[in-house]
Coordinates of C-alpha atoms and ligand atoms in Angstrom, one line a residue:
X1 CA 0.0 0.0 0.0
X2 CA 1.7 3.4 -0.7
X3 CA 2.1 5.6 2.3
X4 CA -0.2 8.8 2.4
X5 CA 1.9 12.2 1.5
X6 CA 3.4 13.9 4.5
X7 CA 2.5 17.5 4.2
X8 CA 4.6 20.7 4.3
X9 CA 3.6 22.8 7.0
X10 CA 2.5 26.5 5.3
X11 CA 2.7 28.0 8.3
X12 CA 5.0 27.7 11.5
X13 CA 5.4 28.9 15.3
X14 CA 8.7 29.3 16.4
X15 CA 9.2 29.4 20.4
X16 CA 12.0 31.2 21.8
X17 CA 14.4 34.3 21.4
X18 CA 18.0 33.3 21.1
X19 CA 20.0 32.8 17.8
X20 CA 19.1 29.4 17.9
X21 CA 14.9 30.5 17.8
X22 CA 16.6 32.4 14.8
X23 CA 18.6 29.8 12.8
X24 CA 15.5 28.2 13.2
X25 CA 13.3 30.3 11.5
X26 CA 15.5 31.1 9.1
X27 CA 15.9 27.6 8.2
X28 CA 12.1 26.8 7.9
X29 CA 11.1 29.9 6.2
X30 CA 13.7 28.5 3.4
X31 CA 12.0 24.8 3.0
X32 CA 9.7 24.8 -0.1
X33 CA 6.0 25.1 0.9
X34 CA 6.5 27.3 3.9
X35 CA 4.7 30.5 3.7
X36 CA 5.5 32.5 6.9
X37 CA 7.2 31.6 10.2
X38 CA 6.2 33.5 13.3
X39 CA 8.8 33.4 16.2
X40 CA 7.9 34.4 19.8
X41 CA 9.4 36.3 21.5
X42 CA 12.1 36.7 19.1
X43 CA 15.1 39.5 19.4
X44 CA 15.9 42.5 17.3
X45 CA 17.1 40.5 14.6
X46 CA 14.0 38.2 14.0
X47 CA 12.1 40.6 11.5
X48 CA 15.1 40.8 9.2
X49 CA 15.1 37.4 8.4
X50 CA 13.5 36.5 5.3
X51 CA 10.1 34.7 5.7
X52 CA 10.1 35.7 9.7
X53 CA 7.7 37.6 11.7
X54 CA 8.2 38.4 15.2
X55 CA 5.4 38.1 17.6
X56 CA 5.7 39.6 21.2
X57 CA 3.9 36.5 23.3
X58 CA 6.5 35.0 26.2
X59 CA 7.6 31.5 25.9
X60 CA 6.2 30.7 28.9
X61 CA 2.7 32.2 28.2
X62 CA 0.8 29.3 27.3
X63 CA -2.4 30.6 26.5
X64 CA -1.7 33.8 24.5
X65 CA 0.3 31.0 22.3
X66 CA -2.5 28.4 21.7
X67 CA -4.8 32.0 20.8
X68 CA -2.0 32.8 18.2
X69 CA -2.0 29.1 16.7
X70 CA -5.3 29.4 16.3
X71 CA -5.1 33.2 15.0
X72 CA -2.8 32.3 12.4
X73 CA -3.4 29.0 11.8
X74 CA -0.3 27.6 12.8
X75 CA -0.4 23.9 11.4
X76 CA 3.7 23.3 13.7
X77 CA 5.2 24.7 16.7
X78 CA 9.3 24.3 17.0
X79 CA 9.6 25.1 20.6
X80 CA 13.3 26.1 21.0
X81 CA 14.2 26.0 24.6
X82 CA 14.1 23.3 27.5
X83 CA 12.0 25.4 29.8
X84 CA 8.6 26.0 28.3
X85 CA 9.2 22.0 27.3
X86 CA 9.7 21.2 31.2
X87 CA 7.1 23.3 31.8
X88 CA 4.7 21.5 29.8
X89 CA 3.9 23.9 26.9
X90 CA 4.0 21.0 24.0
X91 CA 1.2 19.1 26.3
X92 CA -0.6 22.3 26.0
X93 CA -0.3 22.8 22.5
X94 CA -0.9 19.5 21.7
X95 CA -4.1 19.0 23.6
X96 CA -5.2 22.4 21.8
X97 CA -4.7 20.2 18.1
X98 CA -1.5 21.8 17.5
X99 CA 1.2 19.1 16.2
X100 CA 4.4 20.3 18.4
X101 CA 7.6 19.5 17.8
X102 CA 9.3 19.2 21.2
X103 CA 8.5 16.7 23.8
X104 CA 5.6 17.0 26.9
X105 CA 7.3 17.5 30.5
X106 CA 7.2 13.5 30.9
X107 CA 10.0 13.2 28.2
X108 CA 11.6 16.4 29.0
X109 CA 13.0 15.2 32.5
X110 CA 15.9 13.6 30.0
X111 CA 17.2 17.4 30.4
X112 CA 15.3 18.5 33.4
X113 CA 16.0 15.8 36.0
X114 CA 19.5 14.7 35.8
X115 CA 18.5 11.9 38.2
X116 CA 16.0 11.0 36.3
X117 CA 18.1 10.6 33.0
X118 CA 20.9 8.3 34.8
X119 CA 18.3 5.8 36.1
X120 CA 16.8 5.8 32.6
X121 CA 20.2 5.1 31.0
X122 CA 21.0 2.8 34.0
X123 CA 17.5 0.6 33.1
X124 CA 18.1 0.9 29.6
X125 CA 22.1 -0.2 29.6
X126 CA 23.2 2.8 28.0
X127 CA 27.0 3.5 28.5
X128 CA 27.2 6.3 31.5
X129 CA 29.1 7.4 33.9
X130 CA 28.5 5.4 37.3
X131 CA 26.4 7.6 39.6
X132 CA 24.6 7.7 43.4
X133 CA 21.9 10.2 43.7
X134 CA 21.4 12.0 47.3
X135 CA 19.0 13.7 48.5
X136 CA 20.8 15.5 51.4
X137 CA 23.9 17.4 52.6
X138 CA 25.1 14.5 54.5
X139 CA 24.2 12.0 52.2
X140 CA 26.4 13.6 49.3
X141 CA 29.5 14.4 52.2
X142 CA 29.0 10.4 53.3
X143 CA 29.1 8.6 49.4
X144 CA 32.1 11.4 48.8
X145 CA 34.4 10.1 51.8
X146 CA 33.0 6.5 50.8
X147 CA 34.7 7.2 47.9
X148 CA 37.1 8.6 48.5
X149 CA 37.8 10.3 45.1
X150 CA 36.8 13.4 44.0
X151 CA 33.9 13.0 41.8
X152 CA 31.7 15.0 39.2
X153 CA 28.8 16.8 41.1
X154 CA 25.9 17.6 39.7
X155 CA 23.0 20.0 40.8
X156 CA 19.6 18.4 39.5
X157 CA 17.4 20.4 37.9
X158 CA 17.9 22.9 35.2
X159 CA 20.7 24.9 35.8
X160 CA 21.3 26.5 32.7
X161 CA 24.7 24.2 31.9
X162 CA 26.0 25.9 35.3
X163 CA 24.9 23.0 38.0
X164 CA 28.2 21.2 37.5
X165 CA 31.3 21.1 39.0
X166 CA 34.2 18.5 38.0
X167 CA 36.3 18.7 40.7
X168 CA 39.8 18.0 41.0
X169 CA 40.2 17.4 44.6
X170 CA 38.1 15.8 47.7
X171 CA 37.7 19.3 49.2
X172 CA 36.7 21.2 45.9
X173 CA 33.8 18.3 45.7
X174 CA 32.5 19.2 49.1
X175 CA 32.9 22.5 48.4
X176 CA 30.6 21.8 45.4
X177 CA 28.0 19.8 47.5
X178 CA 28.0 22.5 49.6
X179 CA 26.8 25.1 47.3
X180 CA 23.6 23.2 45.5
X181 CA 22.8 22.5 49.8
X182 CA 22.8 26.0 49.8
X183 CA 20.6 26.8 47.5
X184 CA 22.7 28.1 44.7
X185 CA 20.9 26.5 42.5
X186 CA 17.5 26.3 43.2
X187 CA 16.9 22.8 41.6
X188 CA 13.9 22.6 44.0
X189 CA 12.0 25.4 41.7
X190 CA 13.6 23.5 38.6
X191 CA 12.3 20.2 39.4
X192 CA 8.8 21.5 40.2
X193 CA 8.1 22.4 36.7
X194 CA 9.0 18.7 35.7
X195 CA 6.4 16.9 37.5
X196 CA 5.5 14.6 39.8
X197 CA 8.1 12.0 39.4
X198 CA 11.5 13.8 39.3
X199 CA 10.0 16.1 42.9
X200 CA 8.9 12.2 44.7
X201 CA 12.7 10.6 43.9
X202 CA 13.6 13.5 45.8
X203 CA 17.3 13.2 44.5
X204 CA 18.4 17.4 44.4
X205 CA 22.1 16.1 43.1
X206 CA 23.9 13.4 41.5
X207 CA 27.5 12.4 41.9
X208 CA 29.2 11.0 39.3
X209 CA 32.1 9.2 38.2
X210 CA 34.8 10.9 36.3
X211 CA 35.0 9.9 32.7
X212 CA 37.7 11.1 30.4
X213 CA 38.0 11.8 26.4
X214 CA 37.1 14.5 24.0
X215 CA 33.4 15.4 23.8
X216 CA 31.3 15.7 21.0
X217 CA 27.1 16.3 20.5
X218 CA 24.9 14.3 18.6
X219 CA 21.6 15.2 17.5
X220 CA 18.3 12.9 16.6
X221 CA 15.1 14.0 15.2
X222 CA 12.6 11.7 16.5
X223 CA 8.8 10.9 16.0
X224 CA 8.4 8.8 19.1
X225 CA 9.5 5.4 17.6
X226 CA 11.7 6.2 14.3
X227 CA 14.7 9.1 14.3
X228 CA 16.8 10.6 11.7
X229 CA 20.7 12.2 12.9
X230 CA 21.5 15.2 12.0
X231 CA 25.8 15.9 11.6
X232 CA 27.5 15.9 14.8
X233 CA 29.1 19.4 16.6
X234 CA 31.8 20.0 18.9
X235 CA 30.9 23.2 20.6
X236 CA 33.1 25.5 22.6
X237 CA 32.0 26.1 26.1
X238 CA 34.7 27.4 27.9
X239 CA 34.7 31.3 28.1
X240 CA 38.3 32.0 27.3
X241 CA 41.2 31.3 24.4
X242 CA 42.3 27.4 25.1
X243 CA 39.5 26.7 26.2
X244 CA 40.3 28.2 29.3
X245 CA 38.0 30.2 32.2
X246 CA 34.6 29.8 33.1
X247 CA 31.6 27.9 31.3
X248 CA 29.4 29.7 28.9
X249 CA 26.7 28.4 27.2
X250 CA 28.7 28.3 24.1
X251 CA 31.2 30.5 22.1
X252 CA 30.9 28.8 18.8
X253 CA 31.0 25.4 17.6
X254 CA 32.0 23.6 14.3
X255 CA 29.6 21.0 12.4
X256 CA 30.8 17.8 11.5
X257 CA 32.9 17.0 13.7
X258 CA 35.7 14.6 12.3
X259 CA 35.9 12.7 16.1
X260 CA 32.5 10.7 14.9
X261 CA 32.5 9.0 11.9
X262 CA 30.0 7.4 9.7
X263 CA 30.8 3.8 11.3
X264 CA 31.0 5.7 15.1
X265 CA 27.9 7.3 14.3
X266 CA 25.8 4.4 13.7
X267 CA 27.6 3.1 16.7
X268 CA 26.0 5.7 19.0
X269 CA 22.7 5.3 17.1
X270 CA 23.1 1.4 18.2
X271 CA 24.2 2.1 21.6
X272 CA 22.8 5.3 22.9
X273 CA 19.5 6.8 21.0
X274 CA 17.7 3.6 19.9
X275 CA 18.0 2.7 23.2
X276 CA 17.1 5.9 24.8
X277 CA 13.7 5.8 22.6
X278 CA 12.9 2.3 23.4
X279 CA 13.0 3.0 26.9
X280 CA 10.8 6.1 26.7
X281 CA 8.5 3.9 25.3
X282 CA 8.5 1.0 27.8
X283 CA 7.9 4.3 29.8
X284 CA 4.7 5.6 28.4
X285 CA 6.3 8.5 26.7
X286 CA 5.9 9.1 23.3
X287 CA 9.1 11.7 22.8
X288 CA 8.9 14.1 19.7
X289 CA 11.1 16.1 19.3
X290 CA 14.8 16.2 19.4
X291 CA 17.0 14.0 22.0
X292 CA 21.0 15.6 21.9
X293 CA 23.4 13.7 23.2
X294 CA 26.4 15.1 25.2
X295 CA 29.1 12.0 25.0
X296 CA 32.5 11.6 26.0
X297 CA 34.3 9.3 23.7
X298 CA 36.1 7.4 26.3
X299 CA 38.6 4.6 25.7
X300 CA 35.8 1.8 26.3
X301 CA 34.0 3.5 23.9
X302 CA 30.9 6.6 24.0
X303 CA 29.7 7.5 27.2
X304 CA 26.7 10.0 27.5
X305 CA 26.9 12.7 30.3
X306 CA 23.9 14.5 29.4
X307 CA 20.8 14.6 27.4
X308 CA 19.1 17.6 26.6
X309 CA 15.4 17.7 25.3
X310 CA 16.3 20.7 22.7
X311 CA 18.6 22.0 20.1
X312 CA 22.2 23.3 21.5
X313 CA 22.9 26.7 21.1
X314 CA 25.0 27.6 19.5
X315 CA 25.3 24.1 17.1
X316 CA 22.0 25.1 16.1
X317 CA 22.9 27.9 13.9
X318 CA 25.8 26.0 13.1
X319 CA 23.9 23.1 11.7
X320 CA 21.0 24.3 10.3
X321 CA 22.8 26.1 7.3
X322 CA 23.9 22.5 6.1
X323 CA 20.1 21.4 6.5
X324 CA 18.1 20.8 3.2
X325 CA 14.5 22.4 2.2
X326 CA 12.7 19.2 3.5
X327 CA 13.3 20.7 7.3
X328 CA 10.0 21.2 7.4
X329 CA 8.5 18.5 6.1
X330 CA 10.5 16.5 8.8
X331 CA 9.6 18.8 11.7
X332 CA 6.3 17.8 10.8
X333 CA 6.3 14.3 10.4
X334 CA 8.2 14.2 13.9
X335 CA 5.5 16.1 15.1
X336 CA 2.9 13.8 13.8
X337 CA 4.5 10.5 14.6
X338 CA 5.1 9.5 10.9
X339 CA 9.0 9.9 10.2
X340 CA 8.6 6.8 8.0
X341 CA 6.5 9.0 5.4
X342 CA 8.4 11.8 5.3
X343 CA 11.2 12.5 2.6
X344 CA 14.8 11.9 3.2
X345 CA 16.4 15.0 4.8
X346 CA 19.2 16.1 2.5
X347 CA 22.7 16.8 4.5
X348 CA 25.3 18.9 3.0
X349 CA 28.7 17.8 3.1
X350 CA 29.9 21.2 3.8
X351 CA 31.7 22.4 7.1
X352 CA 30.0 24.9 9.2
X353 CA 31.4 27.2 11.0
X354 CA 30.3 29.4 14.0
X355 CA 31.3 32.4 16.2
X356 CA 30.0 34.1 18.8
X357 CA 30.3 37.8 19.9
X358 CA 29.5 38.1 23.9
X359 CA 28.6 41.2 25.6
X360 CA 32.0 42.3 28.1
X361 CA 31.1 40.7 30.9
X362 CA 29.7 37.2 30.3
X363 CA 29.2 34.4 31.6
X364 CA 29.4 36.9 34.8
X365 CA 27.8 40.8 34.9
X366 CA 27.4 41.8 31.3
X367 CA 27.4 45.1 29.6
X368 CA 24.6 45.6 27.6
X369 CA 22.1 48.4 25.6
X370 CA 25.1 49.6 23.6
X371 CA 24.4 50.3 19.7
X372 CA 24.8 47.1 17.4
X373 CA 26.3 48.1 13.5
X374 CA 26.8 45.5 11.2
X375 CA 28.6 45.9 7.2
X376 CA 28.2 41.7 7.2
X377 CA 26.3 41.2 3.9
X378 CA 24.6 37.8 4.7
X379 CA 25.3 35.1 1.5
X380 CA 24.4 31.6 0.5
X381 CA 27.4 30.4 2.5
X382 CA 27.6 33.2 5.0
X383 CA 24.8 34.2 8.1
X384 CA 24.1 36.6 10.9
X385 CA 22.1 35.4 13.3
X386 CA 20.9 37.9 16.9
X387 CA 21.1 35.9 20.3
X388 CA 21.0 38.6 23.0
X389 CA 19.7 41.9 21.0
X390 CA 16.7 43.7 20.9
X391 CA 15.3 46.4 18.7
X392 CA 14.1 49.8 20.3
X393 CA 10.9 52.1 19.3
X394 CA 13.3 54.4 16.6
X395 CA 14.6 51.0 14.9
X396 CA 17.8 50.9 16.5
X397 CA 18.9 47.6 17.4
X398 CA 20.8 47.1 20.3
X399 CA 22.3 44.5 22.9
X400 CA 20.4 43.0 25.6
X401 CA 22.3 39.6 26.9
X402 CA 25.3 37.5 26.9
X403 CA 25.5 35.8 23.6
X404 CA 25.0 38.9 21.1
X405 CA 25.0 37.6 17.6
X406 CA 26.3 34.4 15.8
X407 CA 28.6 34.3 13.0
X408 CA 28.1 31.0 10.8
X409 CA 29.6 30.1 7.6
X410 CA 29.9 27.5 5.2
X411 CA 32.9 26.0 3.0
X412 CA 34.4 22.5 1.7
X413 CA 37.2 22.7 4.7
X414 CA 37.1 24.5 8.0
X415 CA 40.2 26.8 7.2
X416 CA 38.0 28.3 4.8
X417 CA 34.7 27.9 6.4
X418 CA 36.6 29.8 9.6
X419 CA 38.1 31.9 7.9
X420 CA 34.8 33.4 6.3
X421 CA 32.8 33.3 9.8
X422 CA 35.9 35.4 10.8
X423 CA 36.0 38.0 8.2
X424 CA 32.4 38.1 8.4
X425 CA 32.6 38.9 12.6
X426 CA 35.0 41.8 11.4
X427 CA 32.0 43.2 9.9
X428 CA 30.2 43.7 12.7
X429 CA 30.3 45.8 16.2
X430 CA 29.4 46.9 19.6
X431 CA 30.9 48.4 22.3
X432 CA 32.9 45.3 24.4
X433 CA 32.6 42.8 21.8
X434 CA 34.3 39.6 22.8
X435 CA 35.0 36.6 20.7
X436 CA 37.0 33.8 21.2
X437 CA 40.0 33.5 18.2
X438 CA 40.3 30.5 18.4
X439 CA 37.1 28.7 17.8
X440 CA 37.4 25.5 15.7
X441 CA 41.5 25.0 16.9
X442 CA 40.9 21.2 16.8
X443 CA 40.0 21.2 12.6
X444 CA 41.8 24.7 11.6
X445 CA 45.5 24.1 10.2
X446 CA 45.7 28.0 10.1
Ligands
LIG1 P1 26.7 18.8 31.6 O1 26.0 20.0 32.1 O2 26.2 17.5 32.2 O3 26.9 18.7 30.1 O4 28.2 18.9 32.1 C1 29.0 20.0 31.7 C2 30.4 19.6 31.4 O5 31.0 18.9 32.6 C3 30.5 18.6 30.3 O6 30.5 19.1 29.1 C4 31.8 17.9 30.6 O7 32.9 18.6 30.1 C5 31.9 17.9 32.1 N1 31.4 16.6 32.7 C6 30.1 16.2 33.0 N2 30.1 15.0 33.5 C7 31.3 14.5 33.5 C8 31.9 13.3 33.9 N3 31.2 12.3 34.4 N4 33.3 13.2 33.8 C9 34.0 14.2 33.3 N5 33.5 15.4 32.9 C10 32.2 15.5 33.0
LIG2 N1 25.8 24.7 23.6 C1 25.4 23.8 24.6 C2 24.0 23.8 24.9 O1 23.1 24.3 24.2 O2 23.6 23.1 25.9

C-alpha cells in the first residue's frame, strides 16, 4: 500500500528568542511550501530574516500561544528552549490540536532531571558514567568520603549548563555539594516544573564518576518510535582562548565533527538513542522532538553525560545552514508520529562554522544596551544570526544579553569555512565585543 503524503507545514510557530529560535526560522522559512514563520518572542534580529515575523507573546505564556495558533493557523510549533518543554507547553499545545515538535514535560526530564536521565540510562544499559543520587547534605558528604575520590557533582534540575562542578580534589567536591545545599541552585523550583516524578525521587544532586575523552554532541530528530541524525558538533563552552575560564553556554561550535565518523555514528545510534527511545517507550512516553546527546568518547567507547530535550545553542545555527528544504516536512512528520513518510532530509557535506560575539562581561555581569552596527552582507554560505539583541521604538537595534550575535559560515574545509565566519565577525560591532580567536582550533591548520 503506498504511504499517504506527509505535508509541508505553510505555516509555523517558532518558540523562543536566542539565535538558535533564529537559525531556526530562518531555516524553515527556506524549505519549499513554507509561507511565513512566526517566532515568539524573538530578538531584534528576528524581523530581518527573510520569511520571519516576530510576535511579542513569552515562551512561557501558554495561552496567549494556543490563541496565536489558532489566529494564524499555525499547522507546527518548533519550541526552541528546555524550559517551556519542562514546563509543559508541548502538552498544552498538543491538547489544543496543535502538532508540536518538542516533547511533553514526561519526556523532558531527560534534560530537566539529571536523576531521572541516569536511572533511565541505567535501566536501559546505556554507557554512562557510574552515579549515586542523594537527596541531602550528608548524604552527598557520606558517598564522597566512601569514595574517597573526587567526583563530578551535579546539581539536578535545570541549571542553565551551570549545576556542574568536575572537581579536582576531595575538598573542591565538598565544596561543590556545599553550594547546591545552599541553595545556589535552586533545583527545587527547577524540578517543580518537571512533574511529579522527578519532585517524589527526591534526589536534588547526583555524583558521578569521572570519565575522560574529548566530547562531542549528537543530534536525533525523533517521531516517538523512528529518528533521523543530524551531523554531529563540537561546541566551545569554555569562556576563554584554550578553552580556558569559566563555562558559557557556548562561544561557537563547528559541524561535523571529524571525532565521529560514519561507522562511530551508527555506533552511537546502536548504543545510545535507539535505546534511549525504546525505553521512553516502555515508559509511556511518546518523545517528539529532538533528543541531543552530550558524550565523551572514552577509551571503552561513547559515554553520554547528558541529554538535553532541545537543540544546542550555538550548534544550532551551526547546523542548520547544512540542513536541506525538507526541514520542514521533517519537523512535521516528527510532530505527527510519521517519520517513515516523510522525505529523506538532505545533508550537505559542507563544514559549518560558528562564532559568537558576547557582551563584556559574560558568563558573569554583562554590559549591555550599547548600539549594534553591522557591514556583514549575509550570502548563500555566509549568516548573521541575533542571540541577546533587541530592537528599540526608533529602529535601532541594540544589545540586551550575553551571547549577542552568531557568525556561521559555510565552506568545503574549516580553514575556509573559519576563515569566512571570521572575516564576516569583522564586519560587525558593539561596544565590548568579545569573541573567542580560536574557535574551531581542533579542525583549523591555520
Ligand atoms: P553537563 O552540564 O552535564 O553537560 O556537564 C558540563 C560539562 O561537565 C561537560 O561538558 C563535561 O565537560 C563535564 N562533565 C560532566 N560529567 C562529567 C563526567 N562524568 N566526567 C568528566 N567530565 C564531566
Ligand atoms: N551549547 C550547549 C547547549 O546548548 O547546551
Amino acid at each position: 500500500m503506498p504511504s499517504a503524503p506527509c505535508p509541508t507545514p505553510a505555516r509555523i510557530l517558532v518558540i523562543g528568542g536566542g539565535g538558535r529560535e533564529n537559525a531556526l526560522g530562518w531555516a524553515l522559512a527556506r524549505c519549499s511550501g513554507v509561507e511565513a514563520v512566526w517566532i515568539a518572542p524573538g530578538n531584534g534580529g528576528t524581523s530581518d530574516l527573510q520569511g520571519c515575523r516576530q510576535l511579542a507573546i513569552a515562551e512561557s505564556d501558554q495561552a496567549g500561544l494556543i490563541s496565536t495558533c489558532r489566529d494564524q493557523a499555525i499547522e507546527l510549533v518548533v519550541v526552541g528552549p528546555e524550559a517551556p518543554l519542562a514546563a509543559g507547553l508541548a502538552d498544552a499545545l498538543r491538547a489544543a490540536g496543535v502538532p508540536v515538535f518538542g516533547p511533553g514535560a514526561d519526556g523532558a526530564q531527560l534534560e530537566a532531571s539529571k536523576q531521572w536521565a541516569k536511572a533511565l540510562m541505567l535501566e536501559a544499559g546505556i554507557p554512562t558514567a557510574g552515579y549515586w543520587p542523594a537527596s541531602s547534605r550528608e548524604q552527598a558528604l557520606e558517598i564522597l568520603e566512601r569514595e574517597g575520590r573526587p567526583l563530578v557533582v551535579k546539581a539536578d534540575g535545570l541549571a542553565a549548563g551551570k549545576g556542574v562542578t568536575v572537581a579536582e580534589t576531595l575538598e573542591e567536591a565538598r565544596a561543590a555539594i556545599e553550594e547546591i545545599f545552599a541553595g545556589r541552585f535552586d533545583s527545587s523550583k527547577a524540578s517543580a516544573n518537571t512533574g511529579a516524578e522527578a519532585d517524589a525521587a527526591g534526589a536534588t544532586l547526583v555524583l558521578e564518576e569521572r570519565t575522560f575523552g574529548p566530547e562531542v554532541s549528537v543530534f536525533a530528530l525523533c517521531d516517538g518510535e523512528r529518528m533521523v541524525l543530524l551531523p554531529t558538533a563540537q561546541d566551545h563552552k569554555r569562556i576563554g582562548e584554550g578553552d580556558t575560564g569559566p563555562n558559557t553556554g557556548g562561544m561557537g561550535a563547528y559541524a561535523p565533527a571529524p571525532l565521529l565518523d560514519a561507522e562511530g555514528l551508527a555506533e552511537v545510534r546502536r548504543l545510545v538513542l535507539e535505546p534511549t527511545v525504546a525505553a521512553l517507550r516502555a515508559r509511556g512516553i511518546d518523545y517528539r522532538g529532538i533528543i541531543y546527546a552530550g558524550l565523551m568518547l572514552t577509551e571503552s567507547g561513547p559515554s553520554v553525560i547528558e541529554f538535553n530535550c532541545r537543540f544546542g545553542d550555538p550548534e544550532c545555527e551551526t547546523l542548520m545552514p547544512l540542513l536541506g528544504p525538507e526541514l520542514a516536512q521533517v519537523l512535521l512528520a516528527c510532530a505527527s508520529g510519521c517519520l517513515d513518510q516523510a522525505p529523506p532530509l538532505t545533508i550537505s557535506a559542507g563544514c559549518s562554522a560558528c562564532v559568537i560575539a558576547a557582551a563584556q562581561g559574560y558568563p558573569g555581569t554583562i554590559r549591555q544596551g550599547d548600539p549594534i552596527t553591522s557591514q556583514l552582507e549575509p550570502s548563500a554560505q555566509l549568516q548573521l544570526f541575533h542571540a541577546g539583541t533587541r530592537r528599540d521604538a526608533d529602529g535601532s537595534c541594540r544589545t540586551s544579553g550575553g551571547r549577542v550575535l552568531a557568525v556561521v559560515a559555510q565552506a568545503d574545509d574549516f580553514d575556509s569555512a573559519f576563515e569566512q565566519a571570521y572575516a564576516g565577525l569583522a564586519q560587525v560591532h558593539f561596544e565590548g565585543m568579545t569573541a573567542r580567536r580560536d574557535i574551531g582550533h581542533q579542525v583549523r591548520s591555520r
